[in-house]
Amino acid sequence: DYAIATIAFGLEGVDRDQEPYVDKWKPHEWYGVPVYDSSFDLSTADAQEYFRGFCDRLAAAECSEEGCGGYGKLVMPEVGALSCFLQEFHTANGDVTYEGDEFLEKLKKFRSEATPSSSSVGGSTWKTAIGFTDGKLKYVEVKAKLTLKGLQADIIKEPIMDLLQAFVEKEAAKAPAGLKSIIQTVPYEWTMLITTRAILNGMWLGFAVCFPVVFVVLVAATANILVAILAVLTIIIVVGNVLGYCWMAGWSLGITESIAAIIVIGLSVDYVIHLGHMYLEAGHREGHSSRESRWKYAMKMMGGTVVAGAATTLGAGLVMQFCTIVFFTQMSTLIVMTILYSILYSMVAFMGCLLLFGPQGNTGDVSWIPALLLSKLRPNKADNAEEPPKVGEEQGKWAHKLDTE
């Protein structure tokens, strides 16, 4: 299916600041109040000539963007792709131009009796395209079938939205006084474009929050800043590889990928934190001090467990490959790639770095920091003891120490 653009004349926008106000949780219950352009007037000969010319120029508008699918046109170059009521009205009246009240009366009759030549674009009636409210012509619409396919990635459809908006602004600049208010929309596509932008911003915000939090968690779990730094770098590489795979597979950074990018961080933490913790435990509890002995101990005690955990998660992700809904198959691919990259970089890159230049002895250990903080916060009993009597004023020193016990 291709996107259908609606271009309205006579509308300045929508006022959503009036009661009962738009509920962001139930926006479908009340959309707001349309704001009409009080100077809108299509009843003059100049306005009608311009409007018909607008439809011709829209049909001929060129497009070299990827989203136009190689057609070279903004509007699909086929019969019925453009629904322009005034062209059909003009033809129905023998190409005679009417003005003033006579034009409005004939337009009302045309609206109620005629039907669009292309129902797939213009619908089955002119009642929405020719907007009479309280007996007055308040707005009119032109609908066009674009060369942009529906449900395209943002990077593909955003240039089309900008191109259509530039066309509308250029037309508004040269329009007669009664047709200056022109707005365009492709209801679902443009709405999802804005929504996806917000989700992408949330993804970058999620990165900005998640990575520092992960670092703090790793420092707290391992009590070693060097291991925590290596672990975070490993996680960043895994996330980069997963998103890089999406790009190589021809996927764009959309809603699914944005959600998965944050999930990837959580899935990637498991393996490095277990391996890093066991590497350090080898020194704390087993007395291993060298890198090699710690590495062997961590691989022996935790290597099999990590691989088994990866296998179960991998199996759970592969099951969704048999789904028919695209979201689930994409999420399955993302989970599978995350696990594969995570186990690869954890067992090879992360553990390899620990073997080559991992901490030895107490290098990088920060377990003393909490102990120091607790000692500072713990009250000193000697400071709370009563002052003993002095032995002689000339001495100016304590004659004895208190038994603080």
PDB file of C-alpha atoms in Angstrom, residues 12-260:
ATOM      1  CA  GLU A  12      -4.812  27.082  10.304  1.00  0.00           C
ATOM      2  CA  GLY A  13      -4.515  24.187  12.719  1.00  0.00           C
ATOM      3  CA  VAL A  14      -6.220  22.564  15.713  1.00  0.00           C
ATOM      4  CA  ASP A  15      -6.813  24.168  19.102  1.00  0.00           C
ATOM      5  CA  ARG A  16      -6.261  21.548  21.799  1.00  0.00           C
ATOM      6  CA  ASP A  17      -6.172  23.997  24.705  1.00  0.00           C
ATOM      7  CA  GLN A  18      -9.941  24.177  25.148  1.00  0.00           C
ATOM      8  CA  GLU A  19     -12.067  22.088  27.461  1.00  0.00           C
ATOM      9  CA  PRO A  20     -12.421  19.159  27.800  1.00  0.00           C
ATOM     10  CA  TYR A  21      -8.768  19.177  26.683  1.00  0.00           C
ATOM     11  CA  VAL A  22      -6.950  16.323  24.963  1.00  0.00           C
ATOM     12  CA  ASP A  23      -6.281  13.386  27.275  1.00  0.00           C
ATOM     13  CA  LYS A  24      -2.853  12.000  26.345  1.00  0.00           C
ATOM     14  CA  TRP A  25      -3.975   8.589  27.594  1.00  0.00           C
ATOM     15  CA  LYS A  26      -7.246   8.697  25.607  1.00  0.00           C
ATOM     16  CA  PRO A  27      -6.537  11.040  22.687  1.00  0.00           C
ATOM     17  CA  HIS A  28      -9.191   9.377  20.518  1.00  0.00           C
ATOM     18  CA  GLU A  29     -11.985  10.687  22.730  1.00  0.00           C
ATOM     19  CA  TRP A  30     -11.442  14.348  21.791  1.00  0.00           C
ATOM     20  CA  TYR A  31      -9.129  15.697  19.107  1.00  0.00           C
ATOM     21  CA  GLY A  32      -9.557  19.426  19.655  1.00  0.00           C
ATOM     22  CA  VAL A  33     -11.303  22.245  17.786  1.00  0.00           C
ATOM     23  CA  PRO A  34     -10.349  23.076  14.178  1.00  0.00           C
ATOM     24  CA  VAL A  35      -9.129  26.627  13.663  1.00  0.00           C
ATOM     25  CA  TYR A  36     -10.444  27.977  10.364  1.00  0.00           C
ATOM     26  CA  ASP A  37      -8.914  30.765   8.343  1.00  0.00           C
ATOM     27  CA  SER A  38     -11.439  33.621   8.364  1.00  0.00           C
ATOM     28  CA  SER A  39     -10.047  34.967   5.079  1.00  0.00           C
ATOM     29  CA  PHE A  40     -10.522  31.676   3.197  1.00  0.00           C
ATOM     30  CA  ASP A  41     -12.393  32.249  -0.071  1.00  0.00           C
ATOM     31  CA  LEU A  42     -12.606  29.908  -3.053  1.00  0.00           C
ATOM     32  CA  SER A  43     -15.502  31.672  -4.769  1.00  0.00           C
ATOM     33  CA  THR A  44     -13.401  34.022  -6.927  1.00  0.00           C
ATOM     34  CA  ALA A  45     -12.221  33.139 -10.431  1.00  0.00           C
ATOM     35  CA  ASP A  46      -8.572  33.754  -9.526  1.00  0.00           C
ATOM     36  CA  ALA A  47      -8.775  31.427  -6.513  1.00  0.00           C
ATOM     37  CA  GLN A  48     -10.362  28.644  -8.570  1.00  0.00           C
ATOM     38  CA  GLU A  49      -7.805  28.983 -11.355  1.00  0.00           C
ATOM     39  CA  TYR A  50      -4.991  28.827  -8.831  1.00  0.00           C
ATOM     40  CA  PHE A  51      -6.534  25.778  -7.129  1.00  0.00           C
ATOM     41  CA  ARG A  52      -6.803  23.825 -10.373  1.00  0.00           C
ATOM     42  CA  GLY A  53      -3.226  24.797 -11.197  1.00  0.00           C
ATOM     43  CA  PHE A  54      -2.156  23.634  -7.741  1.00  0.00           C
ATOM     44  CA  CYS A  55      -3.538  20.169  -8.490  1.00  0.00           C
ATOM     45  CA  ASP A  56      -1.665  20.065 -11.804  1.00  0.00           C
ATOM     46  CA  ARG A  57       1.592  21.168 -10.191  1.00  0.00           C
ATOM     47  CA  LEU A  58       1.194  18.619  -7.402  1.00  0.00           C
ATOM     48  CA  ALA A  59       0.693  15.828  -9.926  1.00  0.00           C
ATOM     49  CA  ALA A  60       3.830  16.950 -11.799  1.00  0.00           C
ATOM     50  CA  ALA A  61       6.018  17.499  -8.717  1.00  0.00           C
ATOM     51  CA  GLU A  62       9.343  15.702  -9.085  1.00  0.00           C
ATOM     52  CA  CYS A  63      11.029  13.539  -6.487  1.00  0.00           C
ATOM     53  CA  SER A  64      14.498  12.001  -6.570  1.00  0.00           C
ATOM     54  CA  GLU A  65      14.444  10.612  -3.026  1.00  0.00           C
ATOM     55  CA  GLU A  66      14.750   6.911  -2.280  1.00  0.00           C
ATOM     56  CA  GLY A  67      11.255   6.885  -0.802  1.00  0.00           C
ATOM     57  CA  CYS A  68       9.716   7.742  -4.172  1.00  0.00           C
ATOM     58  CA  GLY A  69      10.638   4.289  -5.416  1.00  0.00           C
ATOM     59  CA  GLY A  70      12.297   5.335  -8.652  1.00  0.00           C
ATOM     60  CA  TYR A  71       9.124   6.882 -10.106  1.00  0.00           C
ATOM     61  CA  GLY A  72      10.710  10.326 -10.197  1.00  0.00           C
ATOM     62  CA  LYS A  73       7.416  11.862  -9.034  1.00  0.00           C
ATOM     63  CA  LEU A  74       6.016  12.782  -5.646  1.00  0.00           C
ATOM     64  CA  VAL A  75       2.517  11.608  -6.650  1.00  0.00           C
ATOM     65  CA  MET A  76       1.984   8.235  -8.264  1.00  0.00           C
ATOM     66  CA  PRO A  77       1.938   8.757 -12.074  1.00  0.00           C
ATOM     67  CA  GLU A  78      -1.298   6.887 -12.736  1.00  0.00           C
ATOM     68  CA  VAL A  79      -4.922   7.716 -13.455  1.00  0.00           C
ATOM     69  CA  GLY A  80      -6.891   8.369 -10.272  1.00  0.00           C
ATOM     70  CA  ALA A  81      -3.851   8.976  -8.062  1.00  0.00           C
ATOM     71  CA  LEU A  82      -4.942  12.595  -7.448  1.00  0.00           C
ATOM     72  CA  SER A  83      -8.389  13.460  -6.122  1.00  0.00           C
ATOM     73  CA  CYS A  84      -9.006  17.128  -6.924  1.00  0.00           C
ATOM     74  CA  PHE A  85     -12.682  17.996  -6.537  1.00  0.00           C
ATOM     75  CA  LEU A  86     -12.468  21.376  -8.297  1.00  0.00           C
ATOM     76  CA  GLN A  87     -11.164  19.834 -11.513  1.00  0.00           C
ATOM     77  CA  GLU A  88     -14.068  17.401 -11.562  1.00  0.00           C
ATOM     78  CA  PHE A  89     -16.476  20.188 -10.597  1.00  0.00           C
ATOM     79  CA  HIS A  90     -15.175  22.361 -13.421  1.00  0.00           C
ATOM     80  CA  THR A  91     -15.548  19.511 -15.925  1.00  0.00           C
ATOM     81  CA  ALA A  92     -19.059  18.691 -14.682  1.00  0.00           C
ATOM     82  CA  ASN A  93     -20.106  22.311 -15.342  1.00  0.00           C
ATOM     83  CA  GLY A  94     -18.792  22.388 -18.900  1.00  0.00           C
ATOM     84  CA  ASP A  95     -15.570  24.209 -17.946  1.00  0.00           C
ATOM     85  CA  VAL A  96     -17.607  27.267 -16.971  1.00  0.00           C
ATOM     86  CA  THR A  97     -16.264  29.267 -14.030  1.00  0.00           C
ATOM     87  CA  TYR A  98     -18.849  30.463 -11.524  1.00  0.00           C
ATOM     88  CA  GLU A  99     -18.209  33.008  -8.808  1.00  0.00           C
ATOM     89  CA  GLY A 100     -19.681  34.225  -5.532  1.00  0.00           C
ATOM     90  CA  ASP A 101     -22.912  32.764  -4.198  1.00  0.00           C
ATOM     91  CA  GLU A 102     -23.670  31.034  -7.491  1.00  0.00           C
ATOM     92  CA  PHE A 103     -20.413  29.088  -7.207  1.00  0.00           C
ATOM     93  CA  LEU A 104     -21.161  28.087  -3.615  1.00  0.00           C
ATOM     94  CA  GLU A 105     -24.683  26.897  -4.465  1.00  0.00           C
ATOM     95  CA  LYS A 106     -23.477  24.782  -7.366  1.00  0.00           C
ATOM     96  CA  LEU A 107     -20.643  23.425  -5.219  1.00  0.00           C
ATOM     97  CA  LYS A 108     -23.143  22.354  -2.534  1.00  0.00           C
ATOM     98  CA  LYS A 109     -25.166  20.511  -5.151  1.00  0.00           C
ATOM     99  CA  PHE A 110     -22.036  18.898  -6.591  1.00  0.00           C
ATOM    100  CA  ARG A 111     -20.993  17.836  -3.086  1.00  0.00           C
ATOM    101  CA  SER A 112     -24.271  16.077  -2.392  1.00  0.00           C
ATOM    102  CA  GLU A 113     -24.857  14.497  -5.813  1.00  0.00           C
ATOM    103  CA  ALA A 114     -21.454  13.729  -7.387  1.00  0.00           C
ATOM    104  CA  THR A 115     -18.913  11.117  -6.320  1.00  0.00           C
ATOM    105  CA  PRO A 116     -15.111  11.075  -6.732  1.00  0.00           C
ATOM    106  CA  SER A 117     -13.838   9.396  -9.883  1.00  0.00           C
ATOM    107  CA  SER A 118     -11.248   7.531  -7.774  1.00  0.00           C
ATOM    108  CA  SER A 119     -12.817   6.073  -4.635  1.00  0.00           C
ATOM    109  CA  SER A 120      -9.513   4.461  -3.569  1.00  0.00           C
ATOM    110  CA  VAL A 121      -8.007   7.913  -3.023  1.00  0.00           C
ATOM    111  CA  GLY A 122     -10.889  10.366  -2.696  1.00  0.00           C
ATOM    112  CA  GLY A 123     -13.351   8.081  -0.978  1.00  0.00           C
ATOM    113  CA  SER A 124     -16.961   7.454  -1.961  1.00  0.00           C
ATOM    114  CA  THR A 125     -18.215  10.997  -1.338  1.00  0.00           C
ATOM    115  CA  TRP A 126     -17.054  14.617  -1.533  1.00  0.00           C
ATOM    116  CA  LYS A 127     -18.443  15.486   1.908  1.00  0.00           C
ATOM    117  CA  THR A 128     -15.076  15.415   3.664  1.00  0.00           C
ATOM    118  CA  ALA A 129     -13.162  17.059   0.802  1.00  0.00           C
ATOM    119  CA  ILE A 130     -15.606  19.966   0.529  1.00  0.00           C
ATOM    120  CA  GLY A 131     -16.096  21.261   4.058  1.00  0.00           C
ATOM    121  CA  PHE A 132     -19.369  23.119   4.508  1.00  0.00           C
ATOM    122  CA  THR A 133     -20.004  24.002   8.158  1.00  0.00           C
ATOM    123  CA  ASP A 134     -23.154  25.865   9.202  1.00  0.00           C
ATOM    124  CA  GLY A 135     -23.878  26.498   5.540  1.00  0.00           C
ATOM    125  CA  LYS A 136     -20.493  28.145   4.891  1.00  0.00           C
ATOM    126  CA  LEU A 137     -17.509  26.790   2.992  1.00  0.00           C
ATOM    127  CA  LYS A 138     -14.821  26.554   5.683  1.00  0.00           C
ATOM    128  CA  TYR A 139     -12.172  24.346   4.072  1.00  0.00           C
ATOM    129  CA  VAL A 140     -11.443  22.079   1.108  1.00  0.00           C
ATOM    130  CA  GLU A 141      -9.099  19.104   0.653  1.00  0.00           C
ATOM    131  CA  VAL A 142      -6.988  17.531  -2.038  1.00  0.00           C
ATOM    132  CA  LYS A 143      -5.902  13.919  -1.659  1.00  0.00           C
ATOM    133  CA  ALA A 144      -3.006  12.287  -3.465  1.00  0.00           C
ATOM    134  CA  LYS A 145      -1.554   8.810  -3.637  1.00  0.00           C
ATOM    135  CA  LEU A 146       2.164   9.273  -3.060  1.00  0.00           C
ATOM    136  CA  THR A 147       4.943   7.150  -4.496  1.00  0.00           C
ATOM    137  CA  LEU A 148       5.985   6.509  -0.898  1.00  0.00           C
ATOM    138  CA  LYS A 149       5.082   3.044   0.312  1.00  0.00           C
ATOM    139  CA  GLY A 150       3.469   2.726   3.715  1.00  0.00           C
ATOM    140  CA  LEU A 151       5.313   1.572   6.841  1.00  0.00           C
ATOM    141  CA  GLN A 152       8.708   2.655   5.547  1.00  0.00           C
ATOM    142  CA  ALA A 153      11.625   3.470   7.799  1.00  0.00           C
ATOM    143  CA  ASP A 154      11.944   7.008   9.139  1.00  0.00           C
ATOM    144  CA  ILE A 155      15.138   7.640   7.221  1.00  0.00           C
ATOM    145  CA  ILE A 156      13.192   6.926   4.006  1.00  0.00           C
ATOM    146  CA  LYS A 157       9.929   8.757   4.645  1.00  0.00           C
ATOM    147  CA  GLU A 158      11.280  11.840   6.433  1.00  0.00           C
ATOM    148  CA  PRO A 159      12.764  13.322   3.204  1.00  0.00           C
ATOM    149  CA  ILE A 160       9.367  12.785   1.532  1.00  0.00           C
ATOM    150  CA  MET A 161       7.613  14.643   4.332  1.00  0.00           C
ATOM    151  CA  ASP A 162      10.108  17.496   4.020  1.00  0.00           C
ATOM    152  CA  LEU A 163       9.677  17.562   0.234  1.00  0.00           C
ATOM    153  CA  LEU A 164       5.885  17.710   0.482  1.00  0.00           C
ATOM    154  CA  GLN A 165       6.082  20.405   3.148  1.00  0.00           C
ATOM    155  CA  ALA A 166       8.473  22.462   0.990  1.00  0.00           C
ATOM    156  CA  PHE A 167       6.047  22.160  -1.930  1.00  0.00           C
ATOM    157  CA  VAL A 168       3.134  23.333   0.232  1.00  0.00           C
ATOM    158  CA  GLU A 169       5.095  26.305   1.601  1.00  0.00           C
ATOM    159  CA  LYS A 170       6.164  27.338  -1.896  1.00  0.00           C
ATOM    160  CA  GLU A 171       2.564  27.181  -3.085  1.00  0.00           C
ATOM    161  CA  ALA A 172       1.274  29.126  -0.084  1.00  0.00           C
ATOM    162  CA  ALA A 173       3.729  31.936  -0.853  1.00  0.00           C
ATOM    163  CA  LYS A 174       2.199  32.555  -4.301  1.00  0.00           C
ATOM    164  CA  ALA A 175      -1.420  31.686  -3.493  1.00  0.00           C
ATOM    165  CA  PRO A 176      -4.136  34.387  -3.641  1.00  0.00           C
ATOM    166  CA  ALA A 177      -5.166  36.020  -0.368  1.00  0.00           C
ATOM    167  CA  GLY A 178      -8.079  33.645   0.229  1.00  0.00           C
ATOM    168  CA  LEU A 179      -5.981  30.470  -0.079  1.00  0.00           C
ATOM    169  CA  LYS A 180      -2.911  31.247   2.023  1.00  0.00           C
ATOM    170  CA  SER A 181      -3.631  28.667   4.728  1.00  0.00           C
ATOM    171  CA  ILE A 182      -2.397  25.295   3.444  1.00  0.00           C
ATOM    172  CA  ILE A 183      -1.474  22.320   5.606  1.00  0.00           C
ATOM    173  CA  GLN A 184      -0.491  18.787   4.622  1.00  0.00           C
ATOM    174  CA  THR A 185      -0.515  15.468   6.420  1.00  0.00           C
ATOM    175  CA  VAL A 186      -0.226  11.754   5.873  1.00  0.00           C
ATOM    176  CA  PRO A 187      -2.116  10.738   9.024  1.00  0.00           C
ATOM    177  CA  TYR A 188      -0.539   7.453  10.084  1.00  0.00           C
ATOM    178  CA  GLU A 189       2.892   7.835   8.491  1.00  0.00           C
ATOM    179  CA  TRP A 190       3.696  11.317   9.802  1.00  0.00           C
ATOM    180  CA  THR A 191       2.310  10.470  13.236  1.00  0.00           C
ATOM    181  CA  MET A 192       4.485   7.372  13.471  1.00  0.00           C
ATOM    182  CA  LEU A 193       7.457   9.414  12.269  1.00  0.00           C
ATOM    183  CA  ILE A 194       7.119  11.749  15.244  1.00  0.00           C
ATOM    184  CA  THR A 195       6.498   8.806  17.580  1.00  0.00           C
ATOM    185  CA  THR A 196       9.582   6.985  16.337  1.00  0.00           C
ATOM    186  CA  ARG A 197      11.676  10.125  16.788  1.00  0.00           C
ATOM    187  CA  ALA A 198      10.594  10.234  20.435  1.00  0.00           C
ATOM    188  CA  ILE A 199      11.446   6.545  20.874  1.00  0.00           C
ATOM    189  CA  LEU A 200      14.870   7.069  19.281  1.00  0.00           C
ATOM    190  CA  ASN A 201      15.516   9.973  21.643  1.00  0.00           C
ATOM    191  CA  GLY A 202      14.495   7.637  24.444  1.00  0.00           C
ATOM    192  CA  MET A 203      17.015   5.090  23.212  1.00  0.00           C
ATOM    193  CA  TRP A 204      19.894   7.580  23.368  1.00  0.00           C
ATOM    194  CA  LEU A 205      18.665   8.721  26.772  1.00  0.00           C
ATOM    195  CA  GLY A 206      18.522   5.080  27.808  1.00  0.00           C
ATOM    196  CA  PHE A 207      22.136   4.628  26.745  1.00  0.00           C
ATOM    197  CA  ALA A 208      23.125   7.724  28.711  1.00  0.00           C
ATOM    198  CA  VAL A 209      21.463   6.290  31.820  1.00  0.00           C
ATOM    199  CA  CYS A 210      22.103   2.553  31.409  1.00  0.00           C
ATOM    200  CA  PHE A 211      25.851   2.537  30.813  1.00  0.00           C
ATOM    201  CA  PRO A 212      26.718   4.611  33.920  1.00  0.00           C
ATOM    202  CA  VAL A 213      24.291   2.537  35.989  1.00  0.00           C
ATOM    203  CA  VAL A 214      25.803  -0.673  34.626  1.00  0.00           C
ATOM    204  CA  PHE A 215      29.265   0.598  35.512  1.00  0.00           C
ATOM    205  CA  VAL A 216      28.189   1.369  39.085  1.00  0.00           C
ATOM    206  CA  VAL A 217      26.547  -2.051  39.413  1.00  0.00           C
ATOM    207  CA  LEU A 218      29.658  -3.779  38.089  1.00  0.00           C
ATOM    208  CA  VAL A 219      31.909  -1.881  40.468  1.00  0.00           C
ATOM    209  CA  ALA A 220      29.625  -2.807  43.359  1.00  0.00           C
ATOM    210  CA  ALA A 221      29.443  -6.463  42.272  1.00  0.00           C
ATOM    211  CA  THR A 222      33.123  -6.991  41.557  1.00  0.00           C
ATOM    212  CA  ALA A 223      34.683  -4.383  43.881  1.00  0.00           C
ATOM    213  CA  ASN A 224      37.319  -3.900  41.190  1.00  0.00           C
ATOM    214  CA  ILE A 225      37.337  -0.862  38.933  1.00  0.00           C
ATOM    215  CA  LEU A 226      39.581  -2.417  36.259  1.00  0.00           C
ATOM    216  CA  VAL A 227      37.296  -5.418  35.788  1.00  0.00           C
ATOM    217  CA  ALA A 228      34.257  -3.098  35.716  1.00  0.00           C
ATOM    218  CA  ILE A 229      35.836  -0.930  32.982  1.00  0.00           C
ATOM    219  CA  LEU A 230      36.684  -3.980  30.844  1.00  0.00           C
ATOM    220  CA  ALA A 231      33.166  -5.329  31.342  1.00  0.00           C
ATOM    221  CA  VAL A 232      31.489  -2.060  30.304  1.00  0.00           C
ATOM    222  CA  LEU A 233      33.694  -1.805  27.219  1.00  0.00           C
ATOM    223  CA  THR A 234      32.708  -5.361  26.303  1.00  0.00           C
ATOM    224  CA  ILE A 235      29.012  -4.506  26.667  1.00  0.00           C
ATOM    225  CA  ILE A 236      29.408  -1.387  24.490  1.00  0.00           C
ATOM    226  CA  ILE A 237      31.073  -3.489  21.783  1.00  0.00           C
ATOM    227  CA  VAL A 238      28.241  -6.058  21.934  1.00  0.00           C
ATOM    228  CA  VAL A 239      25.574  -3.339  21.563  1.00  0.00           C
ATOM    229  CA  GLY A 240      27.505  -1.798  18.666  1.00  0.00           C
ATOM    230  CA  ASN A 241      27.805  -5.158  16.933  1.00  0.00           C
ATOM    231  CA  VAL A 242      24.092  -5.933  17.285  1.00  0.00           C
ATOM    232  CA  LEU A 243      23.074  -2.533  15.894  1.00  0.00           C
ATOM    233  CA  GLY A 244      25.698  -2.939  13.180  1.00  0.00           C
ATOM    234  CA  TYR A 245      24.127  -6.260  12.211  1.00  0.00           C
ATOM    235  CA  CYS A 246      20.748  -4.517  11.921  1.00  0.00           C
ATOM    236  CA  TRP A 247      22.285  -1.999   9.526  1.00  0.00           C
ATOM    237  CA  MET A 248      23.975  -4.730   7.475  1.00  0.00           C
ATOM    238  CA  ALA A 249      20.671  -6.630   7.286  1.00  0.00           C
ATOM    239  CA  GLY A 250      19.043  -3.540   5.770  1.00  0.00           C
ATOM    240  CA  TRP A 251      17.031  -2.636   8.842  1.00  0.00           C
ATOM    241  CA  SER A 252      16.610   0.970   9.839  1.00  0.00           C
ATOM    242  CA  LEU A 253      16.788   2.268  13.392  1.00  0.00           C
ATOM    243  CA  GLY A 254      13.078   2.025  14.145  1.00  0.00           C
ATOM    244  CA  ILE A 255      10.834   1.166  17.072  1.00  0.00           C
ATOM    245  CA  THR A 256      11.842  -2.498  17.348  1.00  0.00           C
ATOM    246  CA  GLU A 257      15.548  -1.743  17.122  1.00  0.00           C
ATOM    247  CA  SER A 258      15.295   1.099  19.648  1.00  0.00           C
ATOM    248  CA  ILE A 259      13.585  -1.126  22.194  1.00  0.00           C
ATOM    249  CA  ALA A 260      15.986  -3.989  21.552  1.00  0.00           C
TER     250      ALA A 260
END
